[in-house]
Amino acid sequence: MKINILLKYLPKILIEYVLFHEMVHLIERKHNEQFWRIISRKFEDYEALEKDLFNHGFLIQKSGP
Ligand SMILES: [Zn+2]
């Protein structure tokens, strides 16, 4: 996913999460176990955050394999 200008309308925690998510993709391209392990080190409740993003119309999980 490209960092979208609409990001600025998201709650700060979600912006931080999206940026981190995209950063982790630089290390691990796919949404595999390793990917979510790195994510969960910083965002334990990433599943809830993904859900929040979905509710805001963001589907970053979709950009995976
Ligand atoms: Zn992703």
Coordinates of N, CA, C and O and ligand atoms in Angstrom, one line a residue:
M1 N 0.8 -1.2 0.0 CA 0.0 0.0 0.0 C 0.9 1.2 0.0 O 1.9 1.3 0.7
K2 N 0.5 2.2 -0.8 CA 1.2 3.5 -0.7 C 0.7 4.3 0.4 O -0.5 4.3 0.8
I3 N 1.6 5.0 1.1 CA 1.2 5.9 2.2 C 0.3 7.0 1.6 O 0.7 7.8 0.7
N4 N -0.9 6.9 2.0 CA -1.9 7.8 1.4 C -2.1 9.1 2.2 O -1.9 9.1 3.4
I5 N -2.4 10.1 1.5 CA -2.6 11.4 2.2 C -3.8 11.3 3.2 O -3.9 12.0 4.2
L6 N -4.8 10.4 2.9 CA -5.9 10.3 3.8 C -5.5 9.8 5.2 O -6.2 9.9 6.2
L7 N -4.3 9.2 5.3 CA -3.7 8.8 6.5 C -3.9 9.8 7.6 O -4.1 9.5 8.8
K8 N -3.7 11.1 7.3 CA -3.7 12.1 8.3 C -5.0 12.2 9.0 O -5.1 12.9 10.0
Y9 N -6.1 11.7 8.4 CA -7.4 11.7 9.1 C -7.6 10.5 10.1 O -8.6 10.5 10.7
L10 N -6.6 9.6 10.1 CA -6.7 8.5 11.0 C -6.3 8.9 12.4 O -5.5 9.8 12.5
P11 N -6.8 8.1 13.4 CA -6.2 8.3 14.8 C -4.7 8.1 14.8 O -4.2 7.2 14.0
K12 N -4.0 8.8 15.6 CA -2.5 8.7 15.7 C -2.0 7.3 15.8 O -1.1 6.9 15.1
I13 N -2.7 6.5 16.6 CA -2.2 5.1 16.8 C -2.3 4.3 15.5 O -1.4 3.5 15.3
L14 N -3.3 4.6 14.7 CA -3.4 3.8 13.5 C -2.4 4.3 12.5 O -1.9 3.5 11.7
I15 N -2.1 5.6 12.5 CA -1.0 6.1 11.6 C 0.3 5.4 12.0 O 1.0 4.9 11.1
E16 N 0.6 5.4 13.3 CA 1.8 4.7 13.7 C 1.8 3.3 13.3 O 2.9 2.8 12.8
Y17 N 0.7 2.6 13.4 CA 0.6 1.2 13.0 C 0.8 1.0 11.6 O 1.6 0.2 11.1
V18 N 0.2 1.9 10.7 CA 0.4 1.7 9.3 C 1.8 1.9 8.9 O 2.4 1.2 8.1
L19 N 2.4 3.0 9.5 CA 3.8 3.2 9.1 C 4.7 2.1 9.5 O 5.6 1.7 8.8
F20 N 4.5 1.5 10.7 CA 5.3 0.4 11.2 C 5.0 -0.8 10.3 O 6.0 -1.5 9.9
H21 N 3.8 -1.1 10.0 CA 3.4 -2.2 9.1 C 4.2 -2.1 7.8 O 4.8 -3.1 7.3
E22 N 4.2 -0.9 7.2 CA 4.9 -0.7 5.9 C 6.4 -0.9 6.1 O 7.1 -1.4 5.2
M23 N 6.9 -0.5 7.2 CA 8.3 -0.6 7.5 C 8.7 -2.1 7.6 O 9.7 -2.5 7.1
V24 N 7.8 -2.9 8.3 CA 8.1 -4.3 8.4 C 8.1 -5.0 7.0 O 8.9 -5.9 6.8
H25 N 7.3 -4.4 6.1 CA 7.3 -5.0 4.8 C 8.7 -4.8 4.1 O 9.0 -5.5 3.1
L26 N 9.5 -3.9 4.5 CA 10.8 -3.7 4.0 C 11.7 -4.9 4.4 O 12.6 -5.3 3.7
I27 N 11.4 -5.5 5.5 CA 12.1 -6.7 6.0 C 11.5 -7.9 5.5 O 12.2 -8.9 5.0
E28 N 10.2 -8.0 5.6 CA 9.4 -9.2 5.2 C 8.3 -8.8 4.3 O 7.3 -8.1 4.7
R29 N 8.4 -9.2 3.0 CA 7.4 -8.7 2.0 C 6.0 -9.3 2.2 O 5.0 -8.6 2.0
K30 N 6.0 -10.5 2.7 CA 4.7 -11.2 2.8 C 4.1 -11.2 4.2 O 4.8 -11.0 5.1
H31 N 2.8 -11.4 4.2 CA 2.1 -11.5 5.5 C 2.2 -12.9 6.0 O 1.2 -13.6 6.0
N32 N 3.4 -13.3 6.4 CA 3.6 -14.6 6.9 C 3.7 -14.6 8.4 O 3.6 -13.5 9.1
E33 N 4.0 -15.7 9.0 CA 4.2 -15.8 10.5 C 5.3 -14.9 11.0 O 5.1 -14.2 12.0
Q34 N 6.4 -14.8 10.3 CA 7.5 -14.0 10.7 C 7.1 -12.5 10.7 O 7.4 -11.8 11.6
F35 N 6.3 -12.1 9.6 CA 5.8 -10.8 9.5 C 5.0 -10.4 10.8 O 5.3 -9.4 11.4
W36 N 4.0 -11.2 11.1 CA 3.1 -10.9 12.2 C 3.9 -11.0 13.6 O 3.5 -10.3 14.5
R37 N 4.9 -11.8 13.6 CA 5.7 -11.9 14.8 C 6.4 -10.5 15.1 O 6.5 -10.0 16.2
I38 N 7.0 -10.0 14.0 CA 7.7 -8.7 14.2 C 6.6 -7.6 14.5 O 6.9 -6.8 15.4
I39 N 5.5 -7.6 13.9 CA 4.4 -6.6 14.1 C 4.0 -6.7 15.6 O 3.9 -5.7 16.3
S40 N 3.8 -7.9 16.1 CA 3.3 -8.1 17.5 C 4.3 -7.7 18.5 O 3.9 -7.5 19.7
R41 N 5.6 -7.6 18.1 CA 6.6 -7.1 19.1 C 6.3 -5.7 19.5 O 6.6 -5.2 20.6
K42 N 5.8 -4.9 18.6 CA 5.6 -3.5 18.8 C 4.1 -3.2 19.1 O 3.7 -2.4 19.9
F43 N 3.2 -3.9 18.3 CA 1.8 -3.8 18.5 C 1.1 -5.1 18.8 O 0.7 -5.9 17.9
E44 N 1.1 -5.4 20.1 CA 0.5 -6.6 20.6 C -0.9 -6.9 20.1 O -1.3 -8.0 19.8
D45 N -1.7 -5.8 20.0 CA -3.1 -5.9 19.6 C -3.3 -5.5 18.2 O -4.3 -4.9 17.8
Y46 N -2.3 -6.0 17.3 CA -2.4 -5.6 15.9 C -3.7 -6.0 15.2 O -4.2 -5.4 14.3
E47 N -4.3 -7.1 15.7 CA -5.5 -7.6 15.1 C -6.6 -6.6 15.2 O -7.4 -6.4 14.3
A48 N -6.7 -6.0 16.4 CA -7.7 -5.0 16.7 C -7.4 -3.7 15.8 O -8.3 -3.1 15.3
L49 N -6.1 -3.4 15.6 CA -5.7 -2.3 14.8 C -6.1 -2.5 13.4 O -6.6 -1.6 12.7
E50 N -5.8 -3.7 12.9 CA -6.2 -4.0 11.5 C -7.7 -3.9 11.3 O -8.2 -3.4 10.3
K51 N -8.4 -4.3 12.3 CA -9.9 -4.2 12.3 C -10.3 -2.7 12.2 O -11.2 -2.3 11.4
D52 N -9.7 -1.9 13.1 CA -9.9 -0.5 13.1 C -9.7 0.2 11.7 O -10.4 1.0 11.2
L53 N -8.5 -0.2 11.1 CA -8.2 0.3 9.8 C -9.2 -0.1 8.8 O -9.6 0.7 7.9
F54 N -9.7 -1.3 8.9 CA -10.8 -1.8 8.0 C -12.0 -0.9 8.1 O -12.6 -0.5 7.1
N55 N -12.3 -0.6 9.4 CA -13.5 0.3 9.6 C -13.3 1.7 9.1 O -14.2 2.4 8.8
H56 N -12.0 2.1 8.9 CA -11.7 3.4 8.4 C -11.5 3.3 6.8 O -11.1 4.3 6.2
G57 N -11.8 2.1 6.3 CA -11.7 2.0 4.9 C -10.3 1.6 4.4 O -10.0 1.7 3.2
F58 N -9.4 1.3 5.3 CA -8.1 0.9 4.9 C -8.0 -0.7 5.0 O -8.4 -1.3 5.9
L59 N -7.4 -1.2 3.9 CA -7.2 -2.7 3.9 C -5.8 -3.0 3.6 O -5.4 -3.4 2.5
I60 N -4.9 -2.8 4.6 CA -3.5 -3.0 4.3 C -3.2 -4.5 4.3 O -2.3 -4.9 3.6
Q61 N -4.0 -5.4 4.9 CA -3.7 -6.8 4.9 C -3.9 -7.3 3.5 O -3.3 -8.3 3.1
K62 N -4.8 -6.6 2.7 CA -5.1 -7.1 1.4 C -3.9 -7.0 0.4 O -3.9 -7.7 -0.6
S63 N -3.0 -6.1 0.7 CA -1.8 -5.9 -0.2 C -0.8 -7.0 -0.1 O 0.2 -7.0 -0.8
G64 N -1.1 -8.1 0.6 CA -0.2 -9.2 0.7 C -0.3 -10.2 -0.5 O -0.8 -9.8 -1.5
P65 N 0.3 -11.3 -0.3 CA 0.4 -12.3 -1.4 C -1.0 -12.9 -1.7 O -1.9 -12.9 -0.9
Ligands
ZN1 ZN 0.9 -5.4 4.7

